[in-house]
């Protein structure tokens, strides 16, 4: 439930024993959690919902994760044994299945069961990390174990981020000023923040023992606090006092320099009213000490209590003597987000905007009759103009009228209320289709308020900042939120799309290209506003800095034709465009531009200034072509993998899609840091599905039996296999046969012919020394040892080491005696360097040729080394043996190496999968996924097994809209001798097996 903000909570308890309980206790929360629970129940709007069967639980989970339940934080308690339907026998399988579904929905969960030891079952289902508690005998059915109660309460406290003030408002007199204020903007006033400094404030007053307040006291607040927010905070301070006299106390509120308000306080009906509570907000610049002294004296004459609200800065010092003289106590300072605290400000904006969108959406629907999908409610920035989103997040020069939670909430509500009918229709149509909202219809939250503020002059800087962030994060999806958004993407209006229920990790948006185009359209709109505020962007000639790079972006996008570039037959001035340069060193090129340029046959390199010079001379040219070959391999394999992912079997789908898109999206580092377990499950899916499949292919190609009485047959081996290491051990032994006979690469890599010719020439030079070649290789090894063992980490150290080499007579790198060959052409036949024989004048010269040859050899052989898939799967197993299903705590370079092997192996693995489908007679599916770059050739005399023989170890089964490949004996106690496949972190068994 990433991205959501919560204003209430639900405890979903799944246990069939509630069928036998006639009624709930009156003090339910006290029974569940103890003494603090009634207060928590009131503050966080907690509710208990019960489910007594598998079907009941699924319905409840579906309901509680729908758009209608947005803003509800759900915690689940699950009994391990429940029935499928009410009245049926309870079974462990249904408790496990419910738990798997709950985890797929990313809901927090705890097990509470009478089974004292379910470790083995839960570990097999990858649920071993879920906290497990045993029902305690002798306790009532409603009472939770103390540790579990504490954990559940902690979940609610840490995640419910807004509390309702409705009950508090109801305790004061109807004619109070606070009541009137609450009616001006009910949705904004109703909720008070319960996170950061605000939660500390709430708990301070909620945990206080009930005691009478002084007749006069002071509360301090910043000058930027609005009156509505101060009244919200006073409700929390005074709530216990109000409950002593419900709906009796009249609260008056006004400014110390407001003559009409002071006349009201002086009136007899207020002055003599014991139930009147007067709040006076004083500003030192308009209320000098002598006036404040008078206010204190008149407050002492009133029968009711008085609260002075004073600024919490040095301007209040002028009142210090008076407060000391009259012994007036400062009871608290109201919470605030301190200037410059960017993280706290960002949290406030995200939570406030998210809450108000949820509330407005639930009450009336943002765009009409129907509510918007969850993806937009959980990520409010998708509906807000990026410029105004940046302004709202400003942590230093904050507009005074945009500082409080109340003000931010009200601005969001006003922006929605001021939408035209056309804007409402456009937002609703886009959101219900899970497409981007057009730039001109995005919400401009706080626009009018900003225009009137004293920081309005900073708008050009904020536009520049917004552009910088947009270009860095939104090259393919707004703010890089594709994964978070697609977790909620739905084809059914208002319902959460549980992508993981179908394909774990399947978070590819259905309208990917439209989101990419939307990012470019938003960029065009922002650049237009930037030009209006800073016309010099069209002619800016600065050579460096962010502003100069934004000018380059502006000119580049303008030369494309802006939004016209996205039309089918765009008229582009290619000559002008090729004279410009996209600032790749600062901003990735938007995917919409990059993709369309490729369709036009135009490729732009991500390169620093002057990289084109690399191809001007031989050394640079060969390196340039080497890079081109690597780029081509990455691009072709990953593009193909993304394209065929949806046509792969279940389990393979989610892994291939997730990994290809994470790599293509440059998100490897981010995902490994923030969602390591998800990436690990996707990698494990390929190990678990790929290793048995490769073993079956290997057995079939080598003519080994699939079934029979022999212990060497595939069925016998797979039925008893204890771990993937055993399977990989078999595959290791046939590596040479697989790479040398069965799998045939048919790549057409750019520049390979040039590399091979250069390699031939380098090899010819390296062979000239003849018998002295062994001396060269010994020297090369010595140099490698010196560089690696010396800990060289700077150019200066390398230069010093170089000088030591050249002066070392033992190495003899500068010696020419016995090495110089005057006529290279005669020595080894015609050669391009024959006329410049001095290139082979010393021992060192030959060493450098050998190094060049090895570099070339590395490149031309790199793609051939690992393409069958063995090394990729084996490295995964190396990591798995120490951590099992938990993601290994290894550094990023390790996992990047594994992903490098994934790219190298993908075609070979899918080629073997395709061949298996062909053996099963599923030729159409086999043909669709078969890679063009790797084919599997059957050996001479090959006899294909019958379909019946193959089904002894492997089965292809239709599954919903797709299909699955089940293999016998994926390791695990419950999977032994069963047909299974793995989908992310879950085992799927063939039910009729």
Coordinates of N, CA and C in Angstrom, one line a residue, residues 606-803:
X606 N 24.5 9.0 -25.8 CA 24.7 9.6 -24.5 C 26.1 9.8 -24.3
X607 N 26.6 11.0 -24.6 CA 28.0 11.2 -24.7 C 28.4 12.6 -24.2
X608 N 29.6 12.7 -23.6 CA 30.1 14.1 -23.3 C 30.6 14.8 -24.5
X609 N 30.8 16.1 -24.3 CA 31.3 16.9 -25.5 C 32.6 16.3 -26.0
X610 N 32.7 16.1 -27.3 CA 33.9 15.7 -28.0 C 34.0 14.2 -28.1
X611 N 33.1 13.4 -27.6 CA 33.2 11.9 -27.8 C 33.3 11.5 -29.2
X612 N 32.7 12.3 -30.1 CA 32.7 11.9 -31.5 C 34.1 11.8 -32.0
X613 N 35.1 12.5 -31.4 CA 36.5 12.5 -31.8 C 37.1 11.1 -31.6
X614 N 36.4 10.2 -30.8 CA 37.0 8.9 -30.5 C 37.1 8.1 -31.8
X615 N 36.3 8.3 -32.7 CA 36.3 7.5 -33.9 C 37.3 8.1 -35.0
X616 N 37.9 9.2 -34.6 CA 38.8 9.8 -35.6 C 40.1 9.1 -35.8
X617 N 40.6 8.3 -34.8 CA 41.9 7.6 -34.8 C 41.7 6.2 -34.4
X618 N 42.7 5.3 -34.8 CA 42.5 3.9 -34.6 C 42.2 3.4 -33.2
X619 N 42.9 3.8 -32.2 CA 42.7 3.3 -30.8 C 41.3 3.7 -30.3
X620 N 40.9 5.0 -30.5 CA 39.6 5.4 -30.1 C 38.5 4.7 -30.9
X621 N 38.8 4.5 -32.2 CA 37.8 3.9 -33.1 C 37.4 2.5 -32.6
X622 N 38.4 1.7 -32.3 CA 38.2 0.3 -31.9 C 37.4 0.3 -30.5
X623 N 37.8 1.2 -29.6 CA 37.1 1.2 -28.3 C 35.7 1.7 -28.5
X624 N 35.5 2.7 -29.5 CA 34.2 3.2 -29.8 C 33.3 2.1 -30.3
X625 N 33.8 1.2 -31.2 CA 33.0 0.1 -31.7 C 32.8 -0.9 -30.7
X626 N 33.7 -1.1 -29.8 CA 33.5 -2.0 -28.6 C 32.3 -1.6 -27.8
X627 N 32.2 -0.3 -27.5 CA 31.1 0.2 -26.7 C 29.8 0.1 -27.5
X628 N 29.9 0.3 -28.8 CA 28.7 0.1 -29.7 C 28.2 -1.3 -29.6
X629 N 29.1 -2.3 -29.6 CA 28.7 -3.7 -29.5 C 28.0 -4.0 -28.2
X630 N 28.6 -3.5 -27.1 CA 28.0 -3.8 -25.8 C 26.6 -3.1 -25.7
X631 N 26.5 -1.9 -26.2 CA 25.2 -1.2 -26.2 C 24.2 -2.0 -27.0
X632 N 24.6 -2.5 -28.2 CA 23.7 -3.2 -29.1 C 23.2 -4.5 -28.4
X633 N 24.2 -5.2 -27.7 CA 23.8 -6.4 -27.0 C 22.7 -6.1 -25.9
X634 N 23.0 -5.2 -25.0 CA 22.1 -4.8 -24.0 C 20.8 -4.4 -24.5
X635 N 20.8 -3.5 -25.5 CA 19.5 -3.0 -26.0 C 18.7 -4.1 -26.7
X636 N 19.3 -4.9 -27.5 CA 18.6 -5.9 -28.3 C 18.0 -7.0 -27.3
X637 N 18.8 -7.5 -26.4 CA 18.4 -8.5 -25.5 C 17.3 -8.0 -24.5
X638 N 17.5 -6.8 -24.0 CA 16.5 -6.3 -23.0 C 15.2 -5.9 -23.7
X639 N 15.3 -5.3 -24.9 CA 14.1 -5.0 -25.6 C 13.3 -6.2 -26.0
X640 N 14.0 -7.2 -26.5 CA 13.4 -8.5 -26.8 C 12.7 -9.2 -25.6
X641 N 13.5 -9.1 -24.5 CA 12.9 -9.7 -23.2 C 11.7 -9.0 -22.8
X642 N 11.6 -7.7 -22.8 CA 10.4 -7.0 -22.4 C 9.3 -7.3 -23.4
X643 N 9.6 -7.5 -24.7 CA 8.6 -7.7 -25.7 C 7.9 -9.1 -25.5
X644 N 8.7 -10.1 -25.2 CA 8.1 -11.5 -25.1 C 7.7 -11.9 -23.7
X645 N 8.0 -11.0 -22.7 CA 7.7 -11.4 -21.3 C 6.3 -11.8 -21.1
X646 N 5.3 -11.1 -21.7 CA 3.9 -11.5 -21.4 C 3.5 -12.8 -22.1
X647 N 4.4 -13.3 -23.0 CA 4.0 -14.6 -23.6 C 4.8 -15.8 -23.0
X648 N 5.5 -15.5 -22.0 CA 6.2 -16.6 -21.3 C 5.3 -17.3 -20.3
X649 N 5.7 -18.5 -19.8 CA 4.9 -19.2 -18.8 C 4.8 -18.4 -17.6
X650 N 3.8 -18.7 -16.8 CA 3.7 -18.0 -15.4 C 5.0 -18.3 -14.7
X651 N 5.4 -17.3 -13.9 CA 6.6 -17.5 -13.1 C 7.8 -16.9 -13.9
X652 N 8.0 -17.4 -15.1 CA 9.0 -16.8 -16.0 C 8.6 -15.4 -16.4
X653 N 7.2 -15.2 -16.6 CA 6.7 -13.8 -17.0 C 7.2 -12.8 -16.0
X654 N 6.8 -12.9 -14.7 CA 7.1 -11.9 -13.7 C 8.6 -11.6 -13.6
X655 N 9.4 -12.7 -13.6 CA 10.8 -12.5 -13.4 C 11.5 -11.8 -14.6
X656 N 11.2 -12.2 -15.8 CA 11.8 -11.6 -17.0 C 11.3 -10.1 -17.1
X657 N 10.0 -9.9 -16.9 CA 9.5 -8.6 -17.1 C 10.1 -7.6 -16.0
X658 N 10.1 -8.1 -14.8 CA 10.7 -7.2 -13.7 C 12.2 -6.9 -14.0
X659 N 13.0 -7.9 -14.3 CA 14.4 -7.7 -14.4 C 14.8 -6.9 -15.6
X660 N 14.1 -7.1 -16.7 CA 14.4 -6.4 -17.9 C 14.1 -4.9 -17.7
X661 N 12.9 -4.6 -17.1 CA 12.5 -3.3 -17.0 C 13.3 -2.5 -15.9
X662 N 13.7 -3.2 -14.9 CA 14.6 -2.6 -13.9 C 15.9 -2.2 -14.5
X663 N 16.5 -3.0 -15.3 CA 17.8 -2.7 -16.0 C 17.5 -1.6 -17.0
X664 N 16.5 -1.7 -17.8 CA 16.3 -0.7 -18.8 C 16.0 0.7 -18.2
X665 N 15.3 0.6 -17.0 CA 15.0 1.9 -16.4 C 16.1 2.4 -15.5
X666 N 17.3 1.9 -15.5 CA 18.4 2.4 -14.7 C 18.0 2.4 -13.3
X667 N 17.3 1.4 -12.8 CA 16.8 1.4 -11.4 C 17.4 0.3 -10.6
X668 N 18.5 -0.3 -11.1 CA 19.1 -1.5 -10.3 C 19.5 -1.0 -8.9
X669 N 20.2 0.1 -8.8 CA 20.7 0.5 -7.5 C 19.6 0.9 -6.6
X670 N 18.6 1.6 -7.2 CA 17.4 2.0 -6.3 C 16.7 0.8 -5.8
X671 N 16.4 -0.2 -6.7 CA 15.6 -1.3 -6.3 C 16.3 -2.2 -5.3
X672 N 17.6 -2.3 -5.5 CA 18.4 -3.2 -4.6 C 18.5 -2.5 -3.2
X673 N 18.4 -1.2 -3.1 CA 18.5 -0.5 -1.8 C 17.1 -0.5 -1.2
X674 N 16.0 -0.3 -2.0 CA 14.7 0.0 -1.4 C 13.8 -1.2 -1.5
X675 N 14.0 -2.1 -2.4 CA 13.1 -3.3 -2.5 C 13.9 -4.5 -2.8
X676 N 14.9 -4.8 -2.0 CA 15.8 -5.9 -2.3 C 15.1 -7.2 -2.3
X677 N 14.1 -7.5 -1.4 CA 13.5 -8.8 -1.4 C 12.7 -9.1 -2.6
X678 N 12.1 -8.0 -3.2 CA 11.4 -8.2 -4.4 C 12.3 -8.7 -5.6
X679 N 13.4 -8.0 -5.7 CA 14.4 -8.3 -6.7 C 14.9 -9.7 -6.5
X680 N 15.1 -10.1 -5.3 CA 15.7 -11.4 -5.0 C 14.7 -12.5 -5.3
X681 N 13.4 -12.3 -5.1 CA 12.4 -13.2 -5.4 C 12.3 -13.4 -7.0
X682 N 12.4 -12.3 -7.7 CA 12.4 -12.4 -9.1 C 13.6 -13.2 -9.7
X683 N 14.8 -13.0 -9.1 CA 15.9 -13.8 -9.5 C 15.8 -15.2 -9.1
X684 N 15.3 -15.5 -7.9 CA 15.1 -16.9 -7.5 C 14.1 -17.6 -8.3
X685 N 13.1 -16.9 -8.9 CA 12.1 -17.5 -9.8 C 12.8 -18.1 -11.0
X686 N 13.8 -17.4 -11.5 CA 14.5 -18.0 -12.7 C 15.4 -19.2 -12.3
X687 N 16.0 -19.1 -11.1 CA 16.8 -20.3 -10.6 C 15.8 -21.5 -10.4
X688 N 14.7 -21.3 -9.8 CA 13.8 -22.4 -9.5 C 13.1 -23.0 -10.7
X689 N 12.8 -22.1 -11.6 CA 12.1 -22.6 -12.8 C 13.2 -23.1 -13.9
X690 N 14.3 -22.3 -13.9 CA 15.3 -22.6 -15.0 C 16.1 -23.8 -14.8
X691 N 16.6 -24.1 -13.6 CA 17.5 -25.2 -13.3 C 16.9 -26.5 -13.7
X692 N 15.6 -26.8 -13.2 CA 15.0 -28.1 -13.6 C 14.8 -28.2 -15.1
X693 N 14.4 -27.1 -15.7 CA 14.1 -27.2 -17.1 C 15.4 -27.4 -17.9
X694 N 16.5 -26.8 -17.5 CA 17.7 -27.0 -18.2 C 18.2 -28.5 -18.0
X695 N 17.9 -29.1 -16.9 CA 18.3 -30.5 -16.6 C 17.5 -31.4 -17.5
X696 N 16.2 -31.1 -17.7 CA 15.4 -32.0 -18.6 C 15.9 -31.9 -20.0
X697 N 16.2 -30.6 -20.5 CA 16.7 -30.4 -21.8 C 18.0 -31.2 -22.0
X698 N 18.9 -31.1 -21.0 CA 20.1 -31.8 -21.1 C 20.0 -33.3 -21.1
X699 N 19.1 -33.9 -20.3 CA 18.8 -35.3 -20.4 C 18.3 -35.8 -21.7
X700 N 17.4 -35.0 -22.3 CA 16.7 -35.4 -23.5 C 17.8 -35.3 -24.7
X701 N 18.6 -34.3 -24.7 CA 19.5 -34.1 -25.8 C 20.6 -35.1 -25.7
X702 N 21.0 -35.6 -24.5 CA 22.0 -36.6 -24.4 C 21.5 -38.0 -24.5
X703 N 20.2 -38.1 -24.7 CA 19.6 -39.4 -24.9 C 19.4 -40.2 -23.6
X704 N 19.4 -39.5 -22.5 CA 19.2 -40.2 -21.2 C 17.8 -40.5 -20.9
X705 N 17.4 -41.5 -20.2 CA 16.0 -41.9 -20.0 C 15.4 -40.9 -19.1
X706 N 14.1 -40.6 -19.3 CA 13.3 -39.7 -18.5 C 12.6 -40.5 -17.4
X707 N 12.3 -41.8 -17.6 CA 11.6 -42.6 -16.6 C 12.1 -44.0 -16.7
X708 N 11.8 -44.7 -15.7 CA 12.2 -46.1 -15.6 C 12.7 -46.5 -14.3
X709 N 13.3 -47.7 -14.2 CA 13.7 -48.2 -12.9 C 15.1 -47.7 -12.5
X710 N 15.9 -47.2 -13.5 CA 17.2 -46.8 -13.3 C 17.3 -45.6 -12.4
X711 N 18.2 -45.5 -11.4 CA 18.4 -44.4 -10.6 C 18.9 -43.2 -11.4
X712 N 19.4 -43.4 -12.6 CA 20.0 -42.3 -13.4 C 18.9 -41.6 -14.2
X713 N 17.7 -42.2 -14.2 CA 16.6 -41.5 -15.0 C 16.2 -40.2 -14.4
X714 N 15.7 -39.3 -15.3 CA 15.4 -37.9 -14.8 C 14.3 -37.9 -13.7
X715 N 13.3 -38.8 -13.9 CA 12.2 -38.8 -12.9 C 12.7 -39.2 -11.5
X716 N 13.6 -40.2 -11.5 CA 14.1 -40.6 -10.2 C 15.0 -39.5 -9.6
X717 N 15.8 -38.9 -10.4 CA 16.7 -37.9 -9.9 C 15.9 -36.7 -9.3
X718 N 14.9 -36.2 -10.1 CA 14.2 -35.0 -9.7 C 13.3 -35.3 -8.5
X719 N 12.8 -36.5 -8.4 CA 11.9 -36.8 -7.3 C 12.7 -36.8 -6.0
X720 N 13.9 -37.0 -6.0 CA 14.7 -37.1 -4.8 C 15.7 -36.0 -4.6
X721 N 15.7 -35.0 -5.5 CA 16.7 -33.9 -5.4 C 16.5 -33.1 -4.1
X722 N 17.5 -32.8 -3.4 CA 17.5 -32.1 -2.1 C 17.7 -30.6 -2.3
X723 N 18.3 -30.2 -3.4 CA 18.6 -28.8 -3.5 C 19.1 -28.5 -4.9
X724 N 19.1 -27.2 -5.3 CA 19.5 -26.8 -6.6 C 20.9 -27.1 -6.9
X725 N 21.8 -27.1 -5.9 CA 23.2 -27.5 -6.1 C 23.4 -28.8 -6.8
X726 N 22.5 -29.8 -6.5 CA 22.6 -31.1 -7.1 C 22.2 -31.0 -8.6
X727 N 21.2 -30.2 -8.9 CA 20.9 -30.0 -10.3 C 22.0 -29.3 -11.1
X728 N 22.5 -28.3 -10.5 CA 23.6 -27.5 -11.1 C 24.8 -28.3 -11.3
X729 N 25.1 -29.2 -10.3 CA 26.2 -30.1 -10.5 C 26.1 -31.0 -11.7
X730 N 24.9 -31.5 -12.0 CA 24.7 -32.2 -13.3 C 25.0 -31.3 -14.5
X731 N 24.5 -30.1 -14.4 CA 24.6 -29.2 -15.6 C 26.0 -28.8 -15.8
X732 N 26.8 -28.7 -14.7 CA 28.2 -28.3 -14.8 C 29.0 -29.3 -15.7
X733 N 28.6 -30.6 -15.4 CA 29.3 -31.6 -16.1 C 29.1 -31.7 -17.6
X734 N 28.0 -31.1 -18.1 CA 27.6 -31.1 -19.5 C 27.8 -29.7 -20.1
X735 N 28.5 -28.8 -19.4 CA 28.6 -27.4 -19.9 C 29.3 -27.4 -21.3
X736 N 30.4 -28.2 -21.5 CA 31.0 -28.1 -22.8 C 30.2 -28.6 -23.9
X737 N 29.4 -29.6 -23.7 CA 28.5 -30.2 -24.7 C 27.4 -29.2 -25.0
X738 N 26.9 -28.5 -24.0 CA 25.8 -27.5 -24.3 C 26.3 -26.3 -25.1
X739 N 27.4 -25.8 -24.7 CA 28.0 -24.6 -25.4 C 28.7 -25.0 -26.7
X740 N 29.2 -26.2 -26.8 CA 29.9 -26.6 -28.0 C 29.1 -27.4 -29.0
X741 N 27.9 -27.9 -28.6 CA 27.2 -28.7 -29.6 C 25.8 -28.3 -29.8
X742 N 25.0 -28.2 -28.7 CA 23.5 -28.0 -28.8 C 23.1 -26.6 -29.1
X743 N 23.7 -25.6 -28.3 CA 23.2 -24.3 -28.5 C 24.2 -23.5 -29.5
X744 N 23.5 -22.9 -30.4 CA 24.3 -22.2 -31.5 C 23.9 -20.8 -31.5
X745 N 24.9 -19.9 -31.3 CA 24.6 -18.4 -31.4 C 24.6 -17.9 -32.8
X746 N 23.7 -17.0 -33.1 CA 23.6 -16.5 -34.4 C 23.5 -15.0 -34.4
X747 N 24.4 -14.4 -33.6 CA 24.3 -12.9 -33.4 C 25.0 -12.2 -34.6
X748 N 24.5 -11.0 -34.8 CA 25.1 -10.2 -35.9 C 25.5 -8.9 -35.2
X749 N 26.6 -9.0 -34.4 CA 27.0 -7.8 -33.6 C 27.8 -6.8 -34.4
X750 N 27.5 -5.6 -34.3 CA 28.1 -4.5 -35.0 C 29.6 -4.5 -34.7
X751 N 30.4 -4.4 -35.8 CA 31.9 -4.2 -35.6 C 32.7 -5.4 -35.3
X752 N 32.1 -6.6 -35.2 CA 32.9 -7.8 -34.9 C 33.9 -8.1 -35.9
X753 N 33.6 -7.9 -37.2 CA 34.5 -8.1 -38.3 C 35.7 -7.2 -38.1
X754 N 35.5 -5.9 -37.7 CA 36.6 -5.0 -37.5 C 37.5 -5.5 -36.3
X755 N 36.8 -5.9 -35.3 CA 37.6 -6.4 -34.1 C 38.4 -7.7 -34.5
X756 N 37.8 -8.5 -35.2 CA 38.6 -9.8 -35.6 C 39.8 -9.4 -36.5
X757 N 39.6 -8.5 -37.4 CA 40.8 -8.1 -38.2 C 41.9 -7.4 -37.3
X758 N 41.4 -6.6 -36.4 CA 42.4 -5.9 -35.5 C 43.1 -7.0 -34.6
X759 N 42.3 -8.0 -34.2 CA 42.9 -9.0 -33.4 C 43.9 -9.9 -34.2
X760 N 43.6 -10.1 -35.5 CA 44.5 -10.9 -36.3 C 45.9 -10.1 -36.4
X761 N 45.8 -8.8 -36.6 CA 47.0 -8.0 -36.7 C 47.8 -8.0 -35.4
X762 N 47.1 -7.8 -34.3 CA 47.7 -7.8 -33.0 C 48.4 -9.1 -32.7
X763 N 47.7 -10.2 -33.1 CA 48.2 -11.5 -32.8 C 49.5 -11.8 -33.6
X764 N 49.5 -11.3 -34.9 CA 50.7 -11.4 -35.7 C 51.9 -10.7 -35.1
X765 N 51.7 -9.5 -34.6 CA 52.8 -8.8 -33.9 C 53.3 -9.6 -32.7
X766 N 52.3 -10.1 -31.9 CA 52.7 -10.7 -30.7 C 53.4 -12.0 -30.9
X767 N 53.3 -12.6 -32.1 CA 54.0 -13.9 -32.3 C 55.4 -13.7 -32.9
X768 N 55.8 -12.5 -33.2 CA 57.1 -12.2 -33.8 C 58.3 -12.6 -32.9
X769 N 58.2 -12.4 -31.6 CA 59.4 -12.8 -30.7 C 59.6 -14.3 -30.7
X770 N 58.7 -15.1 -31.2 CA 59.0 -16.6 -31.2 C 59.2 -17.2 -29.9
X771 N 60.4 -17.8 -29.7 CA 60.7 -18.5 -28.4 C 60.7 -17.6 -27.2
X772 N 60.9 -16.3 -27.4 CA 61.0 -15.3 -26.3 C 59.6 -14.9 -25.9
X773 N 58.6 -15.5 -26.5 CA 57.2 -15.1 -26.1 C 56.9 -15.4 -24.6
X774 N 57.5 -16.6 -24.1 CA 57.3 -16.9 -22.7 C 57.8 -15.9 -21.8
X775 N 58.9 -15.2 -22.2 CA 59.5 -14.2 -21.3 C 58.5 -13.0 -21.2
X776 N 57.8 -12.7 -22.4 CA 56.8 -11.7 -22.4 C 55.7 -12.0 -21.4
X777 N 55.2 -13.2 -21.4 CA 54.0 -13.5 -20.6 C 54.4 -13.5 -19.1
X778 N 55.7 -13.9 -18.8 CA 56.1 -13.8 -17.4 C 56.2 -12.4 -17.0
X779 N 56.7 -11.5 -17.8 CA 56.8 -10.1 -17.5 C 55.4 -9.5 -17.4
X780 N 54.5 -9.9 -18.2 CA 53.1 -9.4 -18.1 C 52.5 -9.8 -16.8
X781 N 52.7 -11.0 -16.4 CA 52.2 -11.4 -15.1 C 52.8 -10.6 -13.9
X782 N 54.1 -10.3 -14.1 CA 54.8 -9.5 -13.0 C 54.2 -8.1 -12.9
X783 N 53.9 -7.5 -14.1 CA 53.3 -6.2 -14.1 C 51.9 -6.2 -13.5
X784 N 51.2 -7.2 -13.8 CA 49.8 -7.3 -13.2 C 49.9 -7.4 -11.7
X785 N 50.8 -8.2 -11.2 CA 51.0 -8.4 -9.8 C 51.4 -7.1 -9.1
X786 N 52.3 -6.3 -9.8 CA 52.8 -5.1 -9.2 C 51.6 -4.0 -9.1
X787 N 50.8 -3.9 -10.2 CA 49.8 -2.9 -10.2 C 48.7 -3.3 -9.2
X788 N 48.3 -4.6 -9.2 CA 47.2 -5.0 -8.3 C 47.7 -5.1 -6.9
X789 N 48.9 -5.4 -6.6 CA 49.4 -5.6 -5.2 C 49.8 -4.3 -4.6
X790 N 50.0 -3.2 -5.5 CA 50.5 -2.0 -4.9 C 49.4 -1.0 -4.4
X791 N 48.2 -1.4 -4.7 CA 47.1 -0.6 -4.2 C 47.0 0.7 -4.9
X792 N 47.3 0.8 -6.2 CA 47.3 2.0 -6.9 C 45.9 2.5 -7.1
X793 N 45.6 3.8 -6.7 CA 44.3 4.3 -6.7 C 44.3 5.8 -7.3
X794 N 45.4 6.2 -7.9 CA 45.4 7.6 -8.4 C 46.3 7.6 -9.6
X795 N 46.2 8.6 -10.5 CA 47.0 8.8 -11.7 C 48.5 9.0 -11.2
X796 N 48.6 9.8 -10.1 CA 50.0 10.1 -9.7 C 50.7 8.8 -9.3
X797 N 50.1 7.9 -8.5 CA 50.7 6.7 -8.1 C 51.0 5.8 -9.3
X798 N 50.1 5.8 -10.3 CA 50.4 5.0 -11.5 C 51.6 5.6 -12.3
X799 N 51.6 6.9 -12.4 CA 52.8 7.5 -13.1 C 54.1 7.2 -12.4
X800 N 54.1 7.2 -11.0 CA 55.3 6.8 -10.3 C 55.7 5.4 -10.5
X801 N 54.7 4.5 -10.6 CA 54.9 3.1 -10.8 C 55.5 2.9 -12.2
X802 N 54.9 3.7 -13.2 CA 55.4 3.6 -14.6 C 56.9 3.9 -14.7
X803 N 57.3 5.0 -14.0 CA 58.7 5.4 -14.1 C 59.6 4.3 -13.5

